[in-house]
Coordinates of N, CA and C in Angstrom, one line a residue:
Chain A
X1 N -24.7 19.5 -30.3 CA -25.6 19.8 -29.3 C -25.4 21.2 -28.7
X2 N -26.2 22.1 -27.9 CA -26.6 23.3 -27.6 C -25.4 22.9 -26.6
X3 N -25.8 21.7 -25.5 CA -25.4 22.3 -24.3 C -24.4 21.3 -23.9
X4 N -24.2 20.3 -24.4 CA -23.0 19.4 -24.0 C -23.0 18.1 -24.4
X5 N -22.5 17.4 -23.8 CA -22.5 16.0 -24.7 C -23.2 14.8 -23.1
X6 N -23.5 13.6 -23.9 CA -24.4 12.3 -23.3 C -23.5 11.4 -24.0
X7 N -23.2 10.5 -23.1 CA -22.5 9.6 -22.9 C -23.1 8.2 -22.2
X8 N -23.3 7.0 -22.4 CA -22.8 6.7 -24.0 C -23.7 7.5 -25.1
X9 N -23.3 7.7 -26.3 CA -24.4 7.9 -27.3 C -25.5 6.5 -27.5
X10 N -25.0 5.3 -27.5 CA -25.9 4.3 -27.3 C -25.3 3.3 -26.6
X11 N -26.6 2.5 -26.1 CA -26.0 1.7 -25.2 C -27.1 0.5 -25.4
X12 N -26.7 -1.1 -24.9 CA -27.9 -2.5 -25.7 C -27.1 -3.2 -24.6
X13 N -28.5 -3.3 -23.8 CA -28.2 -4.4 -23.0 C -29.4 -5.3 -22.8
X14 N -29.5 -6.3 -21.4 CA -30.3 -7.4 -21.5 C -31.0 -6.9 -20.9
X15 N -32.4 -7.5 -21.0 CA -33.4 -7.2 -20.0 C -33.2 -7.8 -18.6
X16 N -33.1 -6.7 -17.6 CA -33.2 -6.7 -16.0 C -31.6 -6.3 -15.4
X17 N -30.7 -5.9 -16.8 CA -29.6 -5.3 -16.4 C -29.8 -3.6 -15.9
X18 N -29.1 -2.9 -15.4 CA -29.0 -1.6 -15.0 C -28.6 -0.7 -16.3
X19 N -28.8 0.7 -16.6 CA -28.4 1.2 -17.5 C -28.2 2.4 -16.6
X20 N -27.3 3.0 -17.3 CA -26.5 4.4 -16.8 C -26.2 5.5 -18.3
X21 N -26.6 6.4 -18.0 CA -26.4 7.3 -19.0 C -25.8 8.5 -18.2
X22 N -24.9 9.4 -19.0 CA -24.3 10.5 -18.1 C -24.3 11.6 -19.2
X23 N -24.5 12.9 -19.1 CA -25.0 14.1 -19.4 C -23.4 15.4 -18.7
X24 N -22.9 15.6 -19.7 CA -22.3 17.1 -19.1 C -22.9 18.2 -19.7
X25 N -23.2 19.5 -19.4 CA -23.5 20.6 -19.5 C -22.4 21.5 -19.4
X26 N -22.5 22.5 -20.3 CA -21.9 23.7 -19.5 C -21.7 25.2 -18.7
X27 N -23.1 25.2 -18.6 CA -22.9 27.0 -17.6 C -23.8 26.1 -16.7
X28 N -24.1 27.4 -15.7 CA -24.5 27.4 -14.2 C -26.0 27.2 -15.1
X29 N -27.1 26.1 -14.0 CA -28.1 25.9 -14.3 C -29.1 25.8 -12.9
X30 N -30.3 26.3 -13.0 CA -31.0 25.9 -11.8 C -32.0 24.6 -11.5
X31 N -31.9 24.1 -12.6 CA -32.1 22.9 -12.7 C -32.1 21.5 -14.2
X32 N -31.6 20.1 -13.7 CA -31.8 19.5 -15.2 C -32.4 18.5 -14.9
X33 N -33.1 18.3 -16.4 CA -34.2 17.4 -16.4 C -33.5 16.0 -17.3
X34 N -34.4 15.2 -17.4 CA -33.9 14.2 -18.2 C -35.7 13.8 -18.7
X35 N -35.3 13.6 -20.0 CA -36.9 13.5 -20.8 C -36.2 11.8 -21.9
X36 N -37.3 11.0 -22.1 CA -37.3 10.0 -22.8 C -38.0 10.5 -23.9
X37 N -37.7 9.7 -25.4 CA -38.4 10.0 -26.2 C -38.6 8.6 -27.2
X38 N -39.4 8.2 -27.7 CA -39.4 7.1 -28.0 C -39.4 7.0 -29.8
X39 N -39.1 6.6 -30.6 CA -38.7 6.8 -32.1 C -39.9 7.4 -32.3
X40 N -39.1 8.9 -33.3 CA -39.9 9.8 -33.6 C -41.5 10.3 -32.9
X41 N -41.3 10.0 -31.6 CA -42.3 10.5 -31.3 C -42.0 11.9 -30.4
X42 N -43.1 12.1 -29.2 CA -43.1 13.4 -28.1 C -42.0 13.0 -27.3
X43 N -41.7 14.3 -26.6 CA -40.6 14.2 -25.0 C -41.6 14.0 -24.2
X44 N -41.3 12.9 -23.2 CA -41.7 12.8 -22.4 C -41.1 13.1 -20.6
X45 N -41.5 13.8 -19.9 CA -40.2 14.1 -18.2 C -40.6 13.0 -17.9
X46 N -39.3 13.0 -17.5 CA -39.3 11.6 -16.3 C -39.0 11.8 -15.1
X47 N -38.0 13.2 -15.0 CA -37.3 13.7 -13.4 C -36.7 14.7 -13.7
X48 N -36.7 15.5 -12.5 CA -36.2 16.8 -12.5 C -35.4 16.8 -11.3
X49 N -34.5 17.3 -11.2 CA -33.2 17.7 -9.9 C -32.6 18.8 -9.8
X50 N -32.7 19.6 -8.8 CA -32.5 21.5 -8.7 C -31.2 21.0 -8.5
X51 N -30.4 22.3 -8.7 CA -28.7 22.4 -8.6 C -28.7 22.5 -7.2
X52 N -29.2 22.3 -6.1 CA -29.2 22.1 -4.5 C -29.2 21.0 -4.3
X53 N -29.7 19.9 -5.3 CA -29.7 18.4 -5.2 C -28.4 18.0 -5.5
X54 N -28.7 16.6 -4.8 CA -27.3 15.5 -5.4 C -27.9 14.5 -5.8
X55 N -29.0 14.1 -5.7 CA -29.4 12.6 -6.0 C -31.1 12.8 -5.6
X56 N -31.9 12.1 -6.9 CA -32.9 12.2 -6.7 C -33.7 10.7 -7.1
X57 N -34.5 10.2 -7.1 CA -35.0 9.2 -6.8 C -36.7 9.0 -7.5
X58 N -37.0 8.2 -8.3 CA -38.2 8.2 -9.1 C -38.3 6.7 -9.3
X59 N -39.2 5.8 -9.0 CA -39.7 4.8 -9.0 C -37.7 4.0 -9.5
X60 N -37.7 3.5 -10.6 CA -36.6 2.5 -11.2 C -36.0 3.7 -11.6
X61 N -35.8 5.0 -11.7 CA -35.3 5.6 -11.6 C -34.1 6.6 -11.0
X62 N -32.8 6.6 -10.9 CA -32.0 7.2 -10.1 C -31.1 8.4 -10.8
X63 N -31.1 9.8 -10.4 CA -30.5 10.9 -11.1 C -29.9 11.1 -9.8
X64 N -28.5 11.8 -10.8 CA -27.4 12.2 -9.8 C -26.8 13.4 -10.4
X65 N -26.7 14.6 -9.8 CA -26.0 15.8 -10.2 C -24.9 16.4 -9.3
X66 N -23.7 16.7 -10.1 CA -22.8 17.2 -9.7 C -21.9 18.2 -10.3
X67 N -22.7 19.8 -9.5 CA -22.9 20.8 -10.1 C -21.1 21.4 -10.2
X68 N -20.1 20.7 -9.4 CA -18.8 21.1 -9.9 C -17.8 20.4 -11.0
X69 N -18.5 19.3 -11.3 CA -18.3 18.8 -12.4 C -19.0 19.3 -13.9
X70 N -20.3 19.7 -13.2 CA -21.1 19.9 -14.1 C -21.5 19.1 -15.1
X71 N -22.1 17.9 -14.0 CA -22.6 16.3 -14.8 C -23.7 15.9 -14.3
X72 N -24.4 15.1 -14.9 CA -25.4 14.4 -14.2 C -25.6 12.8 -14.8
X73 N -25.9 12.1 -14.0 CA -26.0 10.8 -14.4 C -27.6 9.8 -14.4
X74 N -28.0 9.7 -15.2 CA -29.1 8.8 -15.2 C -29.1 7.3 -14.6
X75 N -29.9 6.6 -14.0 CA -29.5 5.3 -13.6 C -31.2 4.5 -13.9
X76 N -31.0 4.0 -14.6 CA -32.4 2.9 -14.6 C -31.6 1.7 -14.4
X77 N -32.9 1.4 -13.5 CA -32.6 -0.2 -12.6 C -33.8 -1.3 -13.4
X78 N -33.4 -2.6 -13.4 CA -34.1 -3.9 -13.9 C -34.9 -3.2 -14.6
X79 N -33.9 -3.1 -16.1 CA -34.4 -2.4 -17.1 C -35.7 -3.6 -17.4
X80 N -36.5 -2.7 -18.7 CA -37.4 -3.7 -19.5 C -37.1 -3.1 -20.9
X81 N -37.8 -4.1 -21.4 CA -37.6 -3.9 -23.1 C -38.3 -2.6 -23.4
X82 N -39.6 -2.3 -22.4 CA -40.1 -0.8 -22.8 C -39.6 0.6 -22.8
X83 N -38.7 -0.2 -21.9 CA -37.8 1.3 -21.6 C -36.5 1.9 -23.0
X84 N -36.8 0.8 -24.3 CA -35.6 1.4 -25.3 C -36.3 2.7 -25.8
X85 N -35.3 3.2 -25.7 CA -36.1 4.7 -26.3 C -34.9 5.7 -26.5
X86 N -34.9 6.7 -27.1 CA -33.8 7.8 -26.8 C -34.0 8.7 -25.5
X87 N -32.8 9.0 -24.5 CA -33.2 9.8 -23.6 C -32.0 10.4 -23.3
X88 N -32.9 11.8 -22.7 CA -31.9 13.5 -23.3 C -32.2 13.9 -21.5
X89 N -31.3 14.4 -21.8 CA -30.8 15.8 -20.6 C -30.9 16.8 -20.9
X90 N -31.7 17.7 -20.3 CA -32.0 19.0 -20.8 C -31.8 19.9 -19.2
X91 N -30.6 21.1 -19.4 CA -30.9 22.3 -18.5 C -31.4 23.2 -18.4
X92 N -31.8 23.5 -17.2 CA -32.8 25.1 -17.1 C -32.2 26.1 -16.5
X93 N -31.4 27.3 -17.2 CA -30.8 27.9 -16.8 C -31.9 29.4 -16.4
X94 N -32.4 29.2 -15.7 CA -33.2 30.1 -14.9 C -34.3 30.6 -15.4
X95 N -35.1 29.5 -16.0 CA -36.2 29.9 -16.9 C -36.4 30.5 -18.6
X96 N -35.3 30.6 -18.6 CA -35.3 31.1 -20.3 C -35.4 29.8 -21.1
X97 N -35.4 28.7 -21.1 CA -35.2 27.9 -22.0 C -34.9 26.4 -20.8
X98 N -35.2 25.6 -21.9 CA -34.2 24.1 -22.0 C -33.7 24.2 -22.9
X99 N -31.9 23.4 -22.5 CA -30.9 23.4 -23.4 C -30.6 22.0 -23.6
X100 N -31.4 21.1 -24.4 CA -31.2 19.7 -24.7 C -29.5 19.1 -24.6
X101 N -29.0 18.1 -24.1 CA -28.1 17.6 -24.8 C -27.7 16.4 -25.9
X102 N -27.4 15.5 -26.6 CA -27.4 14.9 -27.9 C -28.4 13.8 -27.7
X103 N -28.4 13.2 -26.1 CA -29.1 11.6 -26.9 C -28.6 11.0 -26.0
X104 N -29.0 10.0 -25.4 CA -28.3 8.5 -25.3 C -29.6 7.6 -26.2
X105 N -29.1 6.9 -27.2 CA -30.0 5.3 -27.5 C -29.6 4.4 -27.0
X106 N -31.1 4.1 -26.1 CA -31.0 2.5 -25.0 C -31.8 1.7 -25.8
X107 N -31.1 0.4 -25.6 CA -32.0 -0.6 -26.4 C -32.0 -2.0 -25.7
X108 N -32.9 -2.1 -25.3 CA -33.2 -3.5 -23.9 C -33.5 -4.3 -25.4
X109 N -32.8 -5.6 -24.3 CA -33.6 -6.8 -25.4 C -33.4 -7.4 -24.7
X110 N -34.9 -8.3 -25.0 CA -35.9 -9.5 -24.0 C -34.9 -10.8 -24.5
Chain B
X1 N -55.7 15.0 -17.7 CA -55.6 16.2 -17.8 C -55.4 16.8 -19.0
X2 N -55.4 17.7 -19.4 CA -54.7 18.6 -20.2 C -53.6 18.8 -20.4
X3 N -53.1 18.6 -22.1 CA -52.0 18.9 -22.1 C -51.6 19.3 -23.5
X4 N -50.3 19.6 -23.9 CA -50.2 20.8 -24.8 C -50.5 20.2 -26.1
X5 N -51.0 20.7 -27.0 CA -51.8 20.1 -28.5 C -51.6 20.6 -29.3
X6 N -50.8 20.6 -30.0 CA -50.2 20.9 -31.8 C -51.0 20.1 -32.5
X7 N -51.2 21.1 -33.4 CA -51.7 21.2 -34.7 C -50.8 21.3 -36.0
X8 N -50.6 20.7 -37.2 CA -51.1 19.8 -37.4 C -50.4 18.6 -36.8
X9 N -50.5 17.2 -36.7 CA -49.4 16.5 -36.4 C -48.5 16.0 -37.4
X10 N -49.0 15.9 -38.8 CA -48.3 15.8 -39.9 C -48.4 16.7 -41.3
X11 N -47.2 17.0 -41.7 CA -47.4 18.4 -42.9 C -46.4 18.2 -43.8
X12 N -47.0 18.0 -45.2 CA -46.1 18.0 -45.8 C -46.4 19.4 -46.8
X13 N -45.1 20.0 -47.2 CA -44.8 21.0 -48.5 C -43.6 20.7 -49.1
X14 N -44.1 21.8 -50.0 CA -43.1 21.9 -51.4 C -42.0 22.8 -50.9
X15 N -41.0 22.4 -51.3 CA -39.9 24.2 -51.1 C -40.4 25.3 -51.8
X16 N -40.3 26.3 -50.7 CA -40.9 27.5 -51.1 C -42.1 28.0 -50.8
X17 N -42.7 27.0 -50.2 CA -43.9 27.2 -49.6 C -43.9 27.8 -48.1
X18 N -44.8 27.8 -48.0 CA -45.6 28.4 -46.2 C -45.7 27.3 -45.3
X19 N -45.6 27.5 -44.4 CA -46.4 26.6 -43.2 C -46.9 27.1 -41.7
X20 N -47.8 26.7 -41.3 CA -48.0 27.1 -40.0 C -48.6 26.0 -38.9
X21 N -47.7 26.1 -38.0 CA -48.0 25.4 -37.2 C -48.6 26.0 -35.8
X22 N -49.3 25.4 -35.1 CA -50.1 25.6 -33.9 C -50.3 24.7 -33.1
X23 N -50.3 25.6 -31.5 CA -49.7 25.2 -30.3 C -50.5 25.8 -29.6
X24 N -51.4 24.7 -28.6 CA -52.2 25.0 -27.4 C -51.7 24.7 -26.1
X25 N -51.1 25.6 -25.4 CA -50.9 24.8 -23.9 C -51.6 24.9 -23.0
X26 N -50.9 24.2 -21.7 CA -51.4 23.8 -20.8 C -52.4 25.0 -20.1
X27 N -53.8 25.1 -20.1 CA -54.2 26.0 -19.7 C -53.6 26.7 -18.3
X28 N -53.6 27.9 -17.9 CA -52.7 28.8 -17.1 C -51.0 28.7 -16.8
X29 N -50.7 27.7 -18.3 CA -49.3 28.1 -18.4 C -48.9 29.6 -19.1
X30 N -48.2 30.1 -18.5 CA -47.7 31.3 -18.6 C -46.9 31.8 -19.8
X31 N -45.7 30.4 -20.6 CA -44.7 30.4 -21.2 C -45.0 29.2 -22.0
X32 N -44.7 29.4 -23.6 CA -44.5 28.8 -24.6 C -43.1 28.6 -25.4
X33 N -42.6 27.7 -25.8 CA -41.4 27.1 -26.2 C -41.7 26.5 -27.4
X34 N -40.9 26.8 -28.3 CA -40.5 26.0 -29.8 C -39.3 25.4 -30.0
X35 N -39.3 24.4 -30.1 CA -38.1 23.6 -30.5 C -38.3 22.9 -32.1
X36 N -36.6 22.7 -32.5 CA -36.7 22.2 -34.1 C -35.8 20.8 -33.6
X37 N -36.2 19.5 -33.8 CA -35.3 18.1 -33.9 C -35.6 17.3 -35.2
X38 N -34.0 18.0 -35.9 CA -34.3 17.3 -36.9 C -33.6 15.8 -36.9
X39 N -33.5 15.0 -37.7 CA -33.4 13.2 -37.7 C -32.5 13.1 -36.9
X40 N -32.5 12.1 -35.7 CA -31.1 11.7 -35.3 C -30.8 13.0 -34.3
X41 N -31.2 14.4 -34.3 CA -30.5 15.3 -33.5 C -31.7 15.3 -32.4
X42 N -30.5 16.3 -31.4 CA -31.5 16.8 -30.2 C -32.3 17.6 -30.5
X43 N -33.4 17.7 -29.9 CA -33.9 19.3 -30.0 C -33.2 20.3 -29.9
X44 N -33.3 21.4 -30.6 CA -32.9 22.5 -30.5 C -33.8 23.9 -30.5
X45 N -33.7 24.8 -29.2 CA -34.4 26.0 -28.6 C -34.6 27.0 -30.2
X46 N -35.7 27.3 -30.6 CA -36.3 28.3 -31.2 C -36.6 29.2 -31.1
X47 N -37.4 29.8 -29.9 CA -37.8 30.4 -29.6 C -38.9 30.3 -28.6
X48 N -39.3 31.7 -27.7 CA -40.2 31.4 -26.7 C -40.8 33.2 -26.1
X49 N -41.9 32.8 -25.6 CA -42.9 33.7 -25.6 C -43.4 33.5 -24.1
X50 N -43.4 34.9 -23.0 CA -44.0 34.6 -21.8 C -45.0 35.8 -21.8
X51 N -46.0 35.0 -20.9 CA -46.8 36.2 -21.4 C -47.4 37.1 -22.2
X52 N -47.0 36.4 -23.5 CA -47.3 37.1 -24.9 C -46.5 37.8 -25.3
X53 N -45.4 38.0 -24.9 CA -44.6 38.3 -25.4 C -43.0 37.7 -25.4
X54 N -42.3 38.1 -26.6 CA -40.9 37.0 -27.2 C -40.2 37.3 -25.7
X55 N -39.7 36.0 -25.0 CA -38.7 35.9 -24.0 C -37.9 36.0 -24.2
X56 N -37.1 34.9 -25.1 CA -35.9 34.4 -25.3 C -36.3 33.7 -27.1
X57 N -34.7 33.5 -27.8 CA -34.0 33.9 -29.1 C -33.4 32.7 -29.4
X58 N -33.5 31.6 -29.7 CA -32.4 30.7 -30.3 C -32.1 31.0 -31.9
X59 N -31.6 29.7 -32.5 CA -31.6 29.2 -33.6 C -32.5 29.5 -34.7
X60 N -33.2 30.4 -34.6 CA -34.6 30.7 -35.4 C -34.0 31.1 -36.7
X61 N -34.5 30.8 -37.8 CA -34.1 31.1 -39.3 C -35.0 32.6 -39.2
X62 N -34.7 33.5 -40.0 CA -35.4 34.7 -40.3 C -36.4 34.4 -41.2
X63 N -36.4 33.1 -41.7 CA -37.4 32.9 -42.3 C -38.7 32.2 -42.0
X64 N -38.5 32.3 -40.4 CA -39.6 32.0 -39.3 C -39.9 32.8 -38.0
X65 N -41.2 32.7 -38.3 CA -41.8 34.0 -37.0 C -42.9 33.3 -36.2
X66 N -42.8 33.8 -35.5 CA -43.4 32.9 -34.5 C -44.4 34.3 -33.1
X67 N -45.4 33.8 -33.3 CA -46.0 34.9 -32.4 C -47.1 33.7 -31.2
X68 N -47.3 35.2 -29.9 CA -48.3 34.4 -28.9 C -49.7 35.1 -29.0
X69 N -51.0 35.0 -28.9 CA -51.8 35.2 -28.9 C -52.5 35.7 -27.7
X70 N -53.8 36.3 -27.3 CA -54.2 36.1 -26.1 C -55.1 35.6 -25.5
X71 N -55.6 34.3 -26.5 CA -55.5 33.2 -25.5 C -54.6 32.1 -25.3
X72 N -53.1 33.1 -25.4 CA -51.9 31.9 -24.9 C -51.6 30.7 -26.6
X73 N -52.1 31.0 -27.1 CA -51.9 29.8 -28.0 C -51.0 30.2 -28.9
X74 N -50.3 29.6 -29.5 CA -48.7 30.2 -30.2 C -49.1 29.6 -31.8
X75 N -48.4 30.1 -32.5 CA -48.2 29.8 -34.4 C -47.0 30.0 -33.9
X76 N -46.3 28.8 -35.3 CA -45.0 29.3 -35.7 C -45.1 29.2 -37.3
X77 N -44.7 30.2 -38.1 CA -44.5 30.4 -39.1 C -43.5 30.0 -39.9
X78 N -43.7 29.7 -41.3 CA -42.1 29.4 -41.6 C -42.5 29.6 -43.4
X79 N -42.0 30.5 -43.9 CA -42.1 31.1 -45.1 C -40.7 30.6 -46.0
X80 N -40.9 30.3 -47.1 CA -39.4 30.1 -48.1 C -39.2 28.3 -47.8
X81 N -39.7 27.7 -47.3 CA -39.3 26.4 -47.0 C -38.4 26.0 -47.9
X82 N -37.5 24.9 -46.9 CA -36.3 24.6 -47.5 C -35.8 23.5 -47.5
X83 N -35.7 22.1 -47.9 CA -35.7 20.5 -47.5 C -35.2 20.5 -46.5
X84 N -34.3 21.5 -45.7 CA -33.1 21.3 -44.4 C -34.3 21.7 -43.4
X85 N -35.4 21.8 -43.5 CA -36.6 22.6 -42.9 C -37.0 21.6 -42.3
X86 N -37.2 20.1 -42.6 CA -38.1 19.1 -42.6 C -37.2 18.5 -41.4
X87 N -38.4 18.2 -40.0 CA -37.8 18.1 -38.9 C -39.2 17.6 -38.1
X88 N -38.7 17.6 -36.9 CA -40.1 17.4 -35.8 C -40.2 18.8 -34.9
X89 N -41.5 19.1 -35.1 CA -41.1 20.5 -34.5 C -42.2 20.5 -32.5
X90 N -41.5 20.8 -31.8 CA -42.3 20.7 -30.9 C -42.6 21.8 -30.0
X91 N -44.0 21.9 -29.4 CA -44.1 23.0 -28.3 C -44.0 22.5 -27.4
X92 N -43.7 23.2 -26.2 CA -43.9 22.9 -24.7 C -44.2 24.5 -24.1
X93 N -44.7 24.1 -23.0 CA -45.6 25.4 -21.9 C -45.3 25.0 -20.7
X94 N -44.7 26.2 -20.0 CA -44.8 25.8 -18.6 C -45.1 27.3 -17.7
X95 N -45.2 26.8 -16.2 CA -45.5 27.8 -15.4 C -44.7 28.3 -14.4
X96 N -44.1 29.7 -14.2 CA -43.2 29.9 -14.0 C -43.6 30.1 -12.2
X97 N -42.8 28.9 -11.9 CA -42.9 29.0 -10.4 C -42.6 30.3 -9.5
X98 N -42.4 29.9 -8.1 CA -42.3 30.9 -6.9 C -41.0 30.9 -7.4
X99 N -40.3 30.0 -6.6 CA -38.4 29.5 -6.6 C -38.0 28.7 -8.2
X100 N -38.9 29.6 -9.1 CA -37.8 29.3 -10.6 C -37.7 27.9 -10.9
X101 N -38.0 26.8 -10.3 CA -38.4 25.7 -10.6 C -39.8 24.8 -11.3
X102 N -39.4 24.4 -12.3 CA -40.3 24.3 -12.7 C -40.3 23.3 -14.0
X103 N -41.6 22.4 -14.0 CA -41.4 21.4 -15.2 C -42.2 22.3 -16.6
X104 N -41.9 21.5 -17.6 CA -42.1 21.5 -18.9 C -43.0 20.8 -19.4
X105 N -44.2 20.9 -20.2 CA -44.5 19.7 -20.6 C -44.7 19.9 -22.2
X106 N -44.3 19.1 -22.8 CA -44.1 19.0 -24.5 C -45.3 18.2 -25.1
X107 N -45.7 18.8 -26.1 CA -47.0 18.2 -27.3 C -45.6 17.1 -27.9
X108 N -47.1 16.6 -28.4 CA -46.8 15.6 -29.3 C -46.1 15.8 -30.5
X109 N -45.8 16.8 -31.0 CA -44.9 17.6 -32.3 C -45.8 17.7 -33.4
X110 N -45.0 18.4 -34.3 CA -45.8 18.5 -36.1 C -44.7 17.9 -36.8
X111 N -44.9 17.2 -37.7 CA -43.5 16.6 -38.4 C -43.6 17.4 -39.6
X112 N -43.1 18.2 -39.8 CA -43.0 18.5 -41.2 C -41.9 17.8 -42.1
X113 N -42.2 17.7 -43.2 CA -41.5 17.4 -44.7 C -42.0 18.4 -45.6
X114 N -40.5 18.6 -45.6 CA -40.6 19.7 -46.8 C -39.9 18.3 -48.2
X115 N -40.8 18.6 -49.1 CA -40.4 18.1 -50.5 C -40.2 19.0 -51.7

């Protein structure tokens, strides 16, 4: 990966359990995103959180950054089966780019 | 709404061959993005164009060129194809805020296979 590593790399749980994915980066960023992508298809955003944030909030959605660690953590709540998909963390280091990191694979089962 | 549209969605060539792929964004996005994800990997930054002109440099092979147009619409080129070539290639456009914040949004990709 460009920019750091996602942990777990995969993860299979039940349907209506919580999932947690966690994302390190390494330089100063002004903001990181987290995008789902569903086999071989498009990225899709799901949330975005500026390096002035600590916790941001999107429907079953919960992101958490902590820019002295230089981590961030995904949280989906009462997963569903629609939600297996690959999902990436990507930083914006002041407009030049996104710097993807490797992956987490989530895989709900009904 | 509108949103970013690559052309073609699927491409296959021979090694050695040409390809060109094309990218419409989001009308009055400012900035275009190329990414290469090949199987199993993350995307990885290509290259990018604001304003019509090259911003920023990744991972680009020399044997890909990539230009912006002026009506905003990007080609990426890729001459000498090579099996390690064959990947999902995607655009994304965005608009470059007040306070530097700002989302992305990404096409649907071109898959190429190179055979």
């Amino acid at each position: 990966s460009q920019q750091g590593e996602e942990d777990p790399q995969a993860l299979s749980i039940q349907e209506g359990e919580n999932a947690t994915m966690n994302c390190s980066y390494k330089t100063s960023i002004n903001n990181l995103q987290w995008y789902r992508q569903n086999s071989g298809r498009g990225l899709v955003h799901l949330i975005l959180i500026r390096s002035n944030e600590r916790e941001k909030h999107s429907g079953r959605l919960r992101v958490t950054l902590d820019t002295s660690k230089k981590s961030s953590s995904l949280l989906i709540t009462a997963s569903r089966a629609a939600d297996t998909a690959s999902y990436f963390c990507a930083t914006d280091a002041y407009g030049n780019k996104l710097v993807f990191g490797a992956g987490t694979i989530l895989r709900v089962k009904s | 709404a509108a949103g970013v549209i690559q052309s073609p969605r699927h491409l296959i060539k021979e090694k050695r061959e040409t390809a060109t792929l094309k990218c419409y964004p989001i009308p009055r996005h400012d900035t275009v993005y190329w990414y290469q994800q090949g199987p199993g990997q993350d995307p990885q930054f290509l290259i990018s164009f604001y304003e019509k002109m090259q911003s920023d440099k990744g991972s680009i092979p020399d044997r890909f060129s990539a230009q912006q147009f002026s009506d905003y619409h990007s080609e990426l080129n890729m001459s000498s194809l090579e099996l390690g070539d064959s990947a999902l290639y995607f655009c994304a456009s965005s608009l470059l805020g007040r306070d530097r914040t700002y989302g992305y949004t990404f096409g649907s990709g071109t898959r190429l296979t190179v055979v």
